[in-house]
GROMACS .gro file of N, CA and C in nm:
model
  513
    1UNK      N    1   5.873   7.637   9.473
    1UNK     CA    2   5.840   7.653   9.615
    1UNK      C    3   5.925   7.762   9.674
    2UNK      N    4   6.048   7.775   9.640
    2UNK     CA    5   6.128   7.883   9.689
    2UNK      C    6   6.068   8.022   9.662
    3UNK      N    7   6.019   8.039   9.540
    3UNK     CA    8   5.958   8.165   9.495
    3UNK      C    9   5.831   8.190   9.582
    4UNK      N   10   5.753   8.093   9.610
    4UNK     CA   11   5.633   8.107   9.693
    4UNK      C   12   5.674   8.145   9.832
    5UNK      N   13   5.780   8.084   9.885
    5UNK     CA   14   5.829   8.113  10.022
    5UNK      C   15   5.879   8.256  10.019
    6UNK      N   16   5.950   8.304   9.921
    6UNK     CA   17   6.002   8.437   9.912
    6UNK      C   18   5.886   8.535   9.908
    7UNK      N   19   5.783   8.506   9.831
    7UNK     CA   20   5.666   8.597   9.820
    7UNK      C   21   5.599   8.611   9.956
    8UNK      N   22   5.594   8.500  10.033
    8UNK     CA   23   5.533   8.504  10.168
    8UNK      C   24   5.618   8.591  10.252
    9UNK      N   25   5.751   8.580  10.252
    9UNK     CA   26   5.841   8.659  10.329
    9UNK      C   27   5.825   8.806  10.294
   10UNK      N   28   5.806   8.835  10.168
   10UNK     CA   29   5.799   8.974  10.130
   10UNK      C   30   5.672   9.039  10.180
   11UNK      N   31   5.561   8.956  10.202
   11UNK     CA   32   5.447   9.009  10.263
   11UNK      C   33   5.465   9.062  10.405
   12UNK      N   34   5.568   9.009  10.475
   12UNK     CA   35   5.606   9.054  10.610
   12UNK      C   36   5.643   9.193  10.614
   13UNK      N   37   5.704   9.245  10.501
   13UNK     CA   38   5.743   9.384  10.498
   13UNK      C   39   5.626   9.478  10.515
   14UNK      N   40   5.514   9.436  10.462
   14UNK     CA   41   5.395   9.517  10.469
   14UNK      C   42   5.307   9.497  10.596
   15UNK      N   43   5.340   9.395  10.670
   15UNK     CA   44   5.261   9.366  10.788
   15UNK      C   45   5.267   9.467  10.905
   16UNK      N   46   5.152   9.498  10.961
   16UNK     CA   47   5.150   9.585  11.079
   16UNK      C   48   5.210   9.521  11.203
   17UNK      N   49   5.192   9.389  11.208
   17UNK     CA   50   5.238   9.317  11.324
   17UNK      C   51   5.301   9.178  11.276
   18UNK      N   52   5.414   9.145  11.330
   18UNK     CA   53   5.480   9.020  11.297
   18UNK      C   54   5.475   8.933  11.422
   19UNK      N   55   5.421   8.813  11.405
   19UNK     CA   56   5.418   8.718  11.523
   19UNK      C   57   5.522   8.614  11.495
   20UNK      N   58   5.628   8.621  11.572
   20UNK     CA   59   5.743   8.525  11.556
   20UNK      C   60   5.721   8.413  11.654
   21UNK      N   61   5.675   8.296  11.597
   21UNK     CA   62   5.644   8.184  11.678
   21UNK      C   63   5.768   8.086  11.670
   22UNK      N   64   5.817   8.045  11.787
   22UNK     CA   65   5.924   7.951  11.786
   22UNK      C   66   5.898   7.836  11.874
   23UNK      N   67   5.946   7.722  11.836
   23UNK     CA   68   5.930   7.592  11.909
   23UNK      C   69   6.028   7.597  12.027
   24UNK      N   70   5.977   7.637  12.147
   24UNK     CA   71   6.066   7.651  12.262
   24UNK      C   72   6.119   7.521  12.316
   25UNK      N   73   6.056   7.406  12.272
   25UNK     CA   74   6.103   7.276  12.320
   25UNK      C   75   6.220   7.228  12.231
   26UNK      N   76   6.243   7.287  12.117
   26UNK     CA   77   6.353   7.246  12.031
   26UNK      C   78   6.491   7.288  12.098
   27UNK      N   79   6.579   7.199  12.107
   27UNK     CA   80   6.711   7.238  12.170
   27UNK      C   81   6.792   7.349  12.091
   28UNK      N   82   6.748   7.357  11.960
   28UNK     CA   83   6.819   7.456  11.877
   28UNK      C   84   6.737   7.583  11.854
   29UNK      N   85   6.638   7.603  11.941
   29UNK     CA   86   6.548   7.723  11.915
   29UNK      C   87   6.617   7.857  11.914
   30UNK      N   88   6.728   7.881  11.989
   30UNK     CA   89   6.796   8.003  11.989
   30UNK      C   90   6.850   8.036  11.848
   31UNK      N   91   6.922   7.934  11.791
   31UNK     CA   92   6.981   7.947  11.659
   31UNK      C   93   6.872   7.972  11.554
   32UNK      N   94   6.762   7.895  11.566
   32UNK     CA   95   6.656   7.914  11.471
   32UNK      C   96   6.593   8.054  11.479
   33UNK      N   97   6.573   8.106  11.600
   33UNK     CA   98   6.529   8.236  11.618
   33UNK      C   99   6.620   8.338  11.559
   34UNK      N  100   6.753   8.318  11.576
   34UNK     CA  101   6.841   8.408  11.519
   34UNK      C  102   6.839   8.408  11.364
   35UNK      N  103   6.816   8.294  11.306
   35UNK     CA  104   6.799   8.284  11.159
   35UNK      C  105   6.686   8.362  11.110
   36UNK      N  106   6.574   8.357  11.188
   36UNK     CA  107   6.451   8.428  11.148
   36UNK      C  108   6.476   8.579  11.156
   37UNK      N  109   6.544   8.622  11.264
   37UNK     CA  110   6.572   8.765  11.279
   37UNK      C  111   6.663   8.814  11.172
   38UNK      N  112   6.758   8.734  11.130
   38UNK     CA  113   6.851   8.777  11.017
   38UNK      C  114   6.774   8.791  10.885
   39UNK      N  115   6.682   8.695  10.863
   39UNK     CA  116   6.599   8.704  10.739
   39UNK      C  117   6.512   8.828  10.747
   40UNK      N  118   6.447   8.853  10.854
   40UNK     CA  119   6.358   8.973  10.868
   40UNK      C  120   6.443   9.100  10.844
   41UNK      N  121   6.561   9.108  10.906
   41UNK     CA  122   6.649   9.214  10.887
   41UNK      C  123   6.693   9.238  10.746
   42UNK      N  124   6.722   9.126  10.677
   42UNK     CA  125   6.760   9.132  10.538
   42UNK      C  126   6.645   9.181  10.449
   43UNK      N  127   6.521   9.163  10.488
   43UNK     CA  128   6.413   9.209  10.417
   43UNK      C  129   6.380   9.360  10.447
   44UNK      N  130   6.454   9.412  10.540
   44UNK     CA  131   6.430   9.556  10.569
   44UNK      C  132   6.342   9.581  10.689
   45UNK      N  133   6.309   9.474  10.762
   45UNK     CA  134   6.223   9.488  10.883
   45UNK      C  135   6.310   9.538  10.999
   46UNK      N  136   6.261   9.641  11.066
   46UNK     CA  137   6.342   9.688  11.185
   46UNK      C  138   6.308   9.595  11.299
   47UNK      N  139   6.408   9.501  11.322
   47UNK     CA  140   6.384   9.398  11.423
   47UNK      C  141   6.396   9.461  11.564
   48UNK      N  142   6.442   9.579  11.571
   48UNK     CA  143   6.444   9.648  11.704
   48UNK      C  144   6.316   9.713  11.745
   49UNK      N  145   6.223   9.716  11.646
   49UNK     CA  146   6.091   9.777  11.674
   49UNK      C  147   6.003   9.679  11.751
   50UNK      N  148   6.008   9.682  11.881
   50UNK     CA  149   5.938   9.590  11.963
   50UNK      C  150   5.786   9.606  11.959
   51UNK      N  151   5.736   9.718  11.909
   51UNK     CA  152   5.594   9.734  11.897
   51UNK      C  153   5.538   9.654  11.779
   52UNK      N  154   5.622   9.616  11.683
   52UNK     CA  155   5.580   9.552  11.564
   52UNK      C  156   5.604   9.398  11.569
   53UNK      N  157   5.683   9.352  11.657
   53UNK     CA  158   5.710   9.206  11.663
   53UNK      C  159   5.666   9.152  11.795
   54UNK      N  160   5.586   9.041  11.789
   54UNK     CA  161   5.542   8.969  11.908
   54UNK      C  162   5.616   8.839  11.906
   55UNK      N  163   5.693   8.810  12.006
   55UNK     CA  164   5.762   8.687  12.016
   55UNK      C  165   5.672   8.584  12.099
   56UNK      N  166   5.652   8.471  12.029
   56UNK     CA  167   5.569   8.363  12.100
   56UNK      C  168   5.652   8.236  12.111
   57UNK      N  169   5.653   8.185  12.228
   57UNK     CA  170   5.728   8.062  12.258
   57UNK      C  171   5.627   7.948  12.262
   58UNK      N  172   5.613   7.865  12.167
   58UNK     CA  173   5.511   7.761  12.157
   58UNK      C  174   5.574   7.632  12.215
   59UNK      N  175   5.480   7.538  12.235
   59UNK     CA  176   5.506   7.401  12.284
   59UNK      C  177   5.557   7.403  12.433
   60UNK      N  178   5.504   7.491  12.510
   60UNK     CA  179   5.538   7.496  12.652
   60UNK      C  180   5.497   7.361  12.717
   61UNK      N  181   5.397   7.299  12.666
   61UNK     CA  182   5.350   7.168  12.722
   61UNK      C  183   5.456   7.059  12.708
   62UNK      N  184   5.556   7.078  12.622
   62UNK     CA  185   5.657   6.976  12.599
   62UNK      C  186   5.770   6.990  12.699
   63UNK      N  187   5.776   7.094  12.783
   63UNK     CA  188   5.887   7.119  12.873
   63UNK      C  189   5.862   7.057  13.008
   64UNK      N  190   5.975   7.020  13.076
   64UNK     CA  191   5.961   6.973  13.215
   64UNK      C  192   5.937   7.098  13.298
   65UNK      N  193   5.893   7.077  13.422
   65UNK     CA  194   5.853   7.191  13.510
   65UNK      C  195   5.959   7.286  13.536
   66UNK      N  196   6.085   7.235  13.563
   66UNK     CA  197   6.199   7.319  13.597
   66UNK      C  198   6.230   7.408  13.469
   67UNK      N  199   6.245   7.347  13.353
   67UNK     CA  200   6.272   7.425  13.233
   67UNK      C  201   6.168   7.524  13.203
   68UNK      N  202   6.044   7.491  13.225
   68UNK     CA  203   5.928   7.581  13.197
   68UNK      C  204   5.943   7.701  13.288
   69UNK      N  205   5.970   7.679  13.416
   69UNK     CA  206   5.980   7.791  13.513
   69UNK      C  207   6.093   7.885  13.477
   70UNK      N  208   6.205   7.823  13.439
   70UNK     CA  209   6.323   7.906  13.401
   70UNK      C  210   6.291   7.992  13.274
   71UNK      N  211   6.235   7.928  13.175
   71UNK     CA  212   6.200   8.001  13.056
   71UNK      C  213   6.088   8.107  13.076
   72UNK      N  214   5.992   8.079  13.159
   72UNK     CA  215   5.886   8.179  13.191
   72UNK      C  216   5.953   8.305  13.253
   73UNK      N  217   6.046   8.281  13.342
   73UNK     CA  218   6.116   8.396  13.402
   73UNK      C  219   6.193   8.470  13.298
   74UNK      N  220   6.266   8.396  13.214
   74UNK     CA  221   6.343   8.457  13.103
   74UNK      C  222   6.252   8.538  13.012
   75UNK      N  223   6.135   8.476  12.977
   75UNK     CA  224   6.042   8.546  12.881
   75UNK      C  225   5.994   8.680  12.939
   76UNK      N  226   5.972   8.684  13.064
   76UNK     CA  227   5.922   8.811  13.120
   76UNK      C  228   6.029   8.921  13.138
   77UNK      N  229   6.155   8.881  13.139
   77UNK     CA  230   6.263   8.980  13.156
   77UNK      C  231   6.327   9.032  13.027
   78UNK      N  232   6.278   8.990  12.914
   78UNK     CA  233   6.330   9.033  12.786
   78UNK      C  234   6.275   9.175  12.761
   79UNK      N  235   6.356   9.256  12.681
   79UNK     CA  236   6.318   9.388  12.640
   79UNK      C  237   6.176   9.381  12.578
   80UNK      N  238   6.149   9.287  12.494
   80UNK     CA  239   6.016   9.264  12.430
   80UNK      C  240   5.967   9.124  12.487
   81UNK      N  241   5.902   9.125  12.604
   81UNK     CA  242   5.860   9.005  12.670
   81UNK      C  243   5.796   8.905  12.575
   82UNK      N  244   5.843   8.782  12.577
   82UNK     CA  245   5.788   8.675  12.496
   82UNK      C  246   5.665   8.614  12.567
   83UNK      N  247   5.568   8.564  12.489
   83UNK     CA  248   5.453   8.499  12.542
   83UNK      C  249   5.474   8.346  12.532
   84UNK      N  250   5.460   8.284  12.642
   84UNK     CA  251   5.473   8.133  12.648
   84UNK      C  252   5.334   8.079  12.625
   85UNK      N  253   5.324   7.985  12.524
   85UNK     CA  254   5.189   7.929  12.493
   85UNK      C  255   5.210   7.778  12.468
   86UNK      N  256   5.098   7.712  12.460
   86UNK     CA  257   5.086   7.574  12.406
   86UNK      C  258   4.965   7.576  12.313
   87UNK      N  259   4.988   7.567  12.187
   87UNK     CA  260   4.882   7.554  12.095
   87UNK      C  261   4.801   7.426  12.116
   88UNK      N  262   4.864   7.320  12.168
   88UNK     CA  263   4.797   7.198  12.195
   88UNK      C  264   4.699   7.208  12.316
   89UNK      N  265   4.741   7.261  12.424
   89UNK     CA  266   4.654   7.272  12.543
   89UNK      C  267   4.576   7.407  12.544
   90UNK      N  268   4.611   7.504  12.471
   90UNK     CA  269   4.544   7.634  12.469
   90UNK      C  270   4.603   7.731  12.574
   91UNK      N  271   4.699   7.679  12.657
   91UNK     CA  272   4.761   7.769  12.759
   91UNK      C  273   4.831   7.889  12.694
   92UNK      N  274   4.796   8.013  12.744
   92UNK     CA  275   4.860   8.129  12.691
   92UNK      C  276   4.797   8.191  12.568
   93UNK      N  277   4.704   8.122  12.506
   93UNK     CA  278   4.645   8.171  12.379
   93UNK      C  279   4.556   8.296  12.403
   94UNK      N  280   4.490   8.299  12.515
   94UNK     CA  281   4.406   8.417  12.544
   94UNK      C  282   4.496   8.541  12.558
   95UNK      N  283   4.607   8.528  12.628
   95UNK     CA  284   4.700   8.644  12.642
   95UNK      C  285   4.757   8.683  12.506
   96UNK      N  286   4.780   8.588  12.421
   96UNK     CA  287   4.834   8.615  12.288
   96UNK      C  288   4.733   8.697  12.208
   97UNK      N  289   4.601   8.661  12.216
   97UNK     CA  290   4.497   8.733  12.145
   97UNK      C  291   4.478   8.874  12.203
   98UNK      N  292   4.488   8.890  12.333
   98UNK     CA  293   4.481   9.018  12.393
   98UNK      C  294   4.602   9.106  12.349
   99UNK      N  295   4.719   9.044  12.346
   99UNK     CA  296   4.837   9.125  12.306
   99UNK      C  297   4.823   9.168  12.155
  100UNK      N  298   4.773   9.080  12.065
  100UNK     CA  299   4.756   9.112  11.930
  100UNK      C  300   4.657   9.229  11.920
  101UNK      N  301   4.545   9.215  11.988
  101UNK     CA  302   4.441   9.320  11.976
  101UNK      C  303   4.494   9.457  12.034
  102UNK      N  304   4.570   9.457  12.143
  102UNK     CA  305   4.624   9.576  12.195
  102UNK      C  306   4.722   9.641  12.094
  103UNK      N  307   4.803   9.558  12.036
  103UNK     CA  308   4.910   9.622  11.945
  103UNK      C  309   4.843   9.673  11.818
  104UNK      N  310   4.739   9.608  11.770
  104UNK     CA  311   4.679   9.650  11.642
  104UNK      C  312   4.584   9.766  11.662
  105UNK      N  313   4.514   9.768  11.773
  105UNK     CA  314   4.412   9.874  11.785
  105UNK      C  315   4.463   9.984  11.871
  106UNK      N  316   4.567   9.972  11.946
  106UNK     CA  317   4.614  10.071  12.044
  106UNK      C  318   4.648  10.206  11.985
  107UNK      N  319   4.697  10.209  11.863
  107UNK     CA  320   4.744  10.334  11.804
  107UNK      C  321   4.683  10.352  11.664
  108UNK      N  322   4.556  10.347  11.653
  108UNK     CA  323   4.490  10.375  11.529
  108UNK      C  324   4.483  10.523  11.496
  109UNK      N  325   4.497  10.554  11.370
  109UNK     CA  326   4.488  10.695  11.335
  109UNK      C  327   4.378  10.708  11.226
  110UNK      N  328   4.302  10.812  11.235
  110UNK     CA  329   4.195  10.838  11.141
  110UNK      C  330   4.251  10.921  11.026
  111UNK      N  331   4.226  10.885  10.905
  111UNK     CA  332   4.262  10.965  10.787
  111UNK      C  333   4.137  10.986  10.697
  112UNK      N  334   4.147  11.098  10.630
  112UNK     CA  335   4.040  11.128  10.534
  112UNK      C  336   4.114  11.187  10.413
  113UNK      N  337   4.081  11.139  10.293
  113UNK     CA  338   4.138  11.199  10.175
  113UNK      C  339   4.039  11.183  10.057
  114UNK      N  340   4.057  11.263   9.960
  114UNK     CA  341   3.970  11.262   9.838
  114UNK      C  342   4.062  11.219   9.727
  115UNK      N  343   4.015  11.111   9.658
  115UNK     CA  344   4.090  11.057   9.547
  115UNK      C  345   4.021  11.098   9.412
  116UNK      N  346   4.101  11.143   9.317
  116UNK     CA  347   4.048  11.175   9.188
  116UNK      C  348   4.029  11.043   9.107
  117UNK      N  349   3.954  11.053   9.001
  117UNK     CA  350   3.932  10.927   8.922
  117UNK      C  351   4.057  10.858   8.873
  118UNK      N  352   4.170  10.925   8.855
  118UNK     CA  353   4.292  10.855   8.808
  118UNK      C  354   4.370  10.802   8.930
  119UNK      N  355   4.321  10.812   9.047
  119UNK     CA  356   4.391  10.761   9.167
  119UNK      C  357   4.316  10.648   9.235
  120UNK      N  358   4.222  10.587   9.165
  120UNK     CA  359   4.136  10.480   9.229
  120UNK      C  360   4.211  10.352   9.265
  121UNK      N  361   4.334  10.335   9.214
  121UNK     CA  362   4.406  10.216   9.248
  121UNK      C  363   4.435  10.216   9.398
  122UNK      N  364   4.432  10.332   9.466
  122UNK     CA  365   4.458  10.343   9.605
  122UNK      C  366   4.345  10.291   9.690
  123UNK      N  367   4.224  10.274   9.636
  123UNK     CA  368   4.110  10.222   9.709
  123UNK      C  369   4.137  10.080   9.760
  124UNK      N  370   4.195   9.997   9.669
  124UNK     CA  371   4.231   9.858   9.705
  124UNK      C  372   4.330   9.860   9.820
  125UNK      N  373   4.427   9.952   9.822
  125UNK     CA  374   4.529   9.961   9.924
  125UNK      C  375   4.455   9.988  10.061
  126UNK      N  376   4.353  10.078  10.058
  126UNK     CA  377   4.284  10.109  10.183
  126UNK      C  378   4.208   9.984  10.235
  127UNK      N  379   4.141   9.910  10.146
  127UNK     CA  380   4.069   9.796  10.187
  127UNK      C  381   4.163   9.685  10.240
  128UNK      N  382   4.282   9.680  10.195
  128UNK     CA  383   4.384   9.583  10.244
  128UNK      C  384   4.448   9.620  10.372
  129UNK      N  385   4.457   9.753  10.395
  129UNK     CA  386   4.534   9.804  10.507
  129UNK      C  387   4.465   9.878  10.617
  130UNK      N  388   4.331   9.886  10.603
  130UNK     CA  389   4.250   9.966  10.702
  130UNK      C  390   4.173   9.874  10.787
  131UNK      N  391   4.162   9.913  10.919
  131UNK     CA  392   4.079   9.845  11.013
  131UNK      C  393   3.934   9.874  10.989
  132UNK      N  394   3.907   9.993  10.936
  132UNK     CA  395   3.765  10.037  10.913
  132UNK      C  396   3.777  10.136  10.800
  133UNK      N  397   3.682  10.123  10.703
  133UNK     CA  398   3.689  10.220  10.594
  133UNK      C  399   3.548  10.258  10.554
  134UNK      N  400   3.528  10.387  10.519
  134UNK     CA  401   3.405  10.440  10.469
  134UNK      C  402   3.439  10.501  10.330
  135UNK      N  403   3.360  10.476  10.230
  135UNK     CA  404   3.386  10.530  10.098
  135UNK      C  405   3.265  10.605  10.051
  136UNK      N  406   3.293  10.730  10.009
  136UNK     CA  407   3.176  10.808   9.959
  136UNK      C  408   3.210  10.850   9.817
  137UNK      N  409   3.127  10.811   9.722
  137UNK     CA  410   3.142  10.833   9.583
  137UNK      C  411   3.075  10.974   9.541
  138UNK      N  412   3.141  11.048   9.464
  138UNK     CA  413   3.090  11.182   9.420
  138UNK      C  414   3.055  11.181   9.273
  139UNK      N  415   2.966  11.275   9.230
  139UNK     CA  416   2.925  11.290   9.103
  139UNK      C  417   3.040  11.313   8.996
  140UNK      N  418   3.144  11.386   9.046
  140UNK     CA  419   3.256  11.411   8.955
  140UNK      C  420   3.353  11.294   8.937
  141UNK      N  421   3.324  11.180   8.995
  141UNK     CA  422   3.406  11.064   8.983
  141UNK      C  423   3.501  11.045   9.094
  142UNK      N  424   3.517  11.152   9.177
  142UNK     CA  425   3.612  11.139   9.289
  142UNK      C  426   3.550  11.063   9.405
  143UNK      N  427   3.636  11.015   9.493
  143UNK     CA  428   3.589  10.933   9.608
  143UNK      C  429   3.654  10.991   9.733
  144UNK      N  430   3.575  11.006   9.834
  144UNK     CA  431   3.628  11.045   9.970
  144UNK      C  432   3.638  10.916  10.052
  145UNK      N  433   3.759  10.898  10.107
  145UNK     CA  434   3.789  10.780  10.189
  145UNK      C  435   3.816  10.824  10.331
  146UNK      N  436   3.749  10.762  10.424
  146UNK     CA  437   3.774  10.781  10.567
  146UNK      C  438   3.813  10.642  10.621
  147UNK      N  439   3.928  10.634  10.685
  147UNK     CA  440   3.975  10.508  10.725
  147UNK      C  441   4.052  10.515  10.858
  148UNK      N  442   4.052  10.403  10.928
  148UNK     CA  443   4.135  10.389  11.049
  148UNK      C  444   4.255  10.309  11.013
  149UNK      N  445   4.376  10.360  11.035
  149UNK     CA  446   4.503  10.292  11.000
  149UNK      C  447   4.590  10.276  11.125
  150UNK      N  448   4.659  10.163  11.131
  150UNK     CA  449   4.759  10.153  11.233
  150UNK      C  450   4.872  10.250  11.203
  151UNK      N  451   4.958  10.276  11.301
  151UNK     CA  452   5.070  10.367  11.275
  151UNK      C  453   5.157  10.315  11.161
  152UNK      N  454   5.181  10.185  11.158
  152UNK     CA  455   5.256  10.128  11.045
  152UNK      C  456   5.196  10.150  10.911
  153UNK      N  457   5.071  10.130  10.899
  153UNK     CA  458   4.994  10.155  10.771
  153UNK      C  459   5.001  10.302  10.735
  154UNK      N  460   4.986  10.389  10.836
  154UNK     CA  461   4.992  10.537  10.808
  154UNK      C  462   5.131  10.574  10.758
  155UNK      N  463   5.234  10.514  10.810
  155UNK     CA  464   5.373  10.538  10.759
  155UNK      C  465   5.383  10.494  10.613
  156UNK      N  466   5.323  10.374  10.580
  156UNK     CA  467   5.329  10.331  10.442
  156UNK      C  468   5.250  10.420  10.351
  157UNK      N  469   5.134  10.473  10.398
  157UNK     CA  470   5.056  10.570  10.316
  157UNK      C  471   5.137  10.697  10.296
  158UNK      N  472   5.203  10.744  10.403
  158UNK     CA  473   5.287  10.864  10.385
  158UNK      C  474   5.396  10.846  10.283
  159UNK      N  475   5.455  10.724  10.288
  159UNK     CA  476   5.557  10.692  10.188
  159UNK      C  477   5.499  10.689  10.042
  160UNK      N  478   5.381  10.630  10.029
  160UNK     CA  479   5.313  10.624   9.902
  160UNK      C  480   5.289  10.771   9.856
  161UNK      N  481   5.250  10.852   9.940
  161UNK     CA  482   5.228  10.998   9.904
  161UNK      C  483   5.347  11.062   9.857
  162UNK      N  484   5.458  11.035   9.918
  162UNK     CA  485   5.590  11.095   9.881
  162UNK      C  486   5.632  11.042   9.741
  163UNK      N  487   5.618  10.914   9.718
  163UNK     CA  488   5.659  10.864   9.585
  163UNK      C  489   5.565  10.888   9.475
  164UNK      N  490   5.441  10.924   9.509
  164UNK     CA  491   5.335  10.951   9.408
  164UNK      C  492   5.328  11.104   9.394
  165UNK      N  493   5.436  11.173   9.381
  165UNK     CA  494   5.436  11.318   9.380
  165UNK      C  495   5.361  11.378   9.260
  166UNK      N  496   5.345  11.297   9.160
  166UNK     CA  497   5.275  11.348   9.043
  166UNK      C  498   5.122  11.343   9.055
  167UNK      N  499   5.071  11.279   9.164
  167UNK     CA  500   4.934  11.272   9.186
  167UNK      C  501   4.889  11.381   9.288
  168UNK      N  502   4.758  11.398   9.295
  168UNK     CA  503   4.714  11.509   9.379
  168UNK      C  504   4.662  11.470   9.515
  169UNK      N  505   4.663  11.338   9.550
  169UNK     CA  506   4.597  11.298   9.670
  169UNK      C  507   4.678  11.355   9.789
  170UNK      N  508   4.601  11.416   9.877
  170UNK     CA  509   4.657  11.469  10.001
  170UNK      C  510   4.575  11.426  10.122
  171UNK      N  511   4.646  11.419  10.231
  171UNK     CA  512   4.575  11.384  10.357
  171UNK      C  513   4.518  11.507  10.416
   0.00000   0.00000   0.00000
């Protein structure tokens, strides 16, 4: 089970957006949140990148009115404002969906590249990391890829291009 959990955490490194959900009704929520941030940091995630992490405070329905008001004010004044939700009642879920959509679609970049036959392993990467992809196969076995990538995915592609210096794919 620990290996499976570790594998799940390692997927976070490749994520365009991290949604950090915490149980705001738990008296120990601050310490738990700090543990999560330390784990993310140990995995190499830039926890200061507020464009990549959405903090969600769940179980707002479990709070008394005074505590809810105090926490709502606190959530709005953070450097990366937290979203107060209740998965049980649905409160705040629409705003969460809007936030996710804005973060993921707000800064899409269009890329076009031609892959030679020995570079086809990158096609899977595009299908996993692209919001939209067009693939055009050529008679010589090469493939032209046109894709929309988030800024984070584009950075990962740039990194792949640097480490694959022996290949010819170019943007």
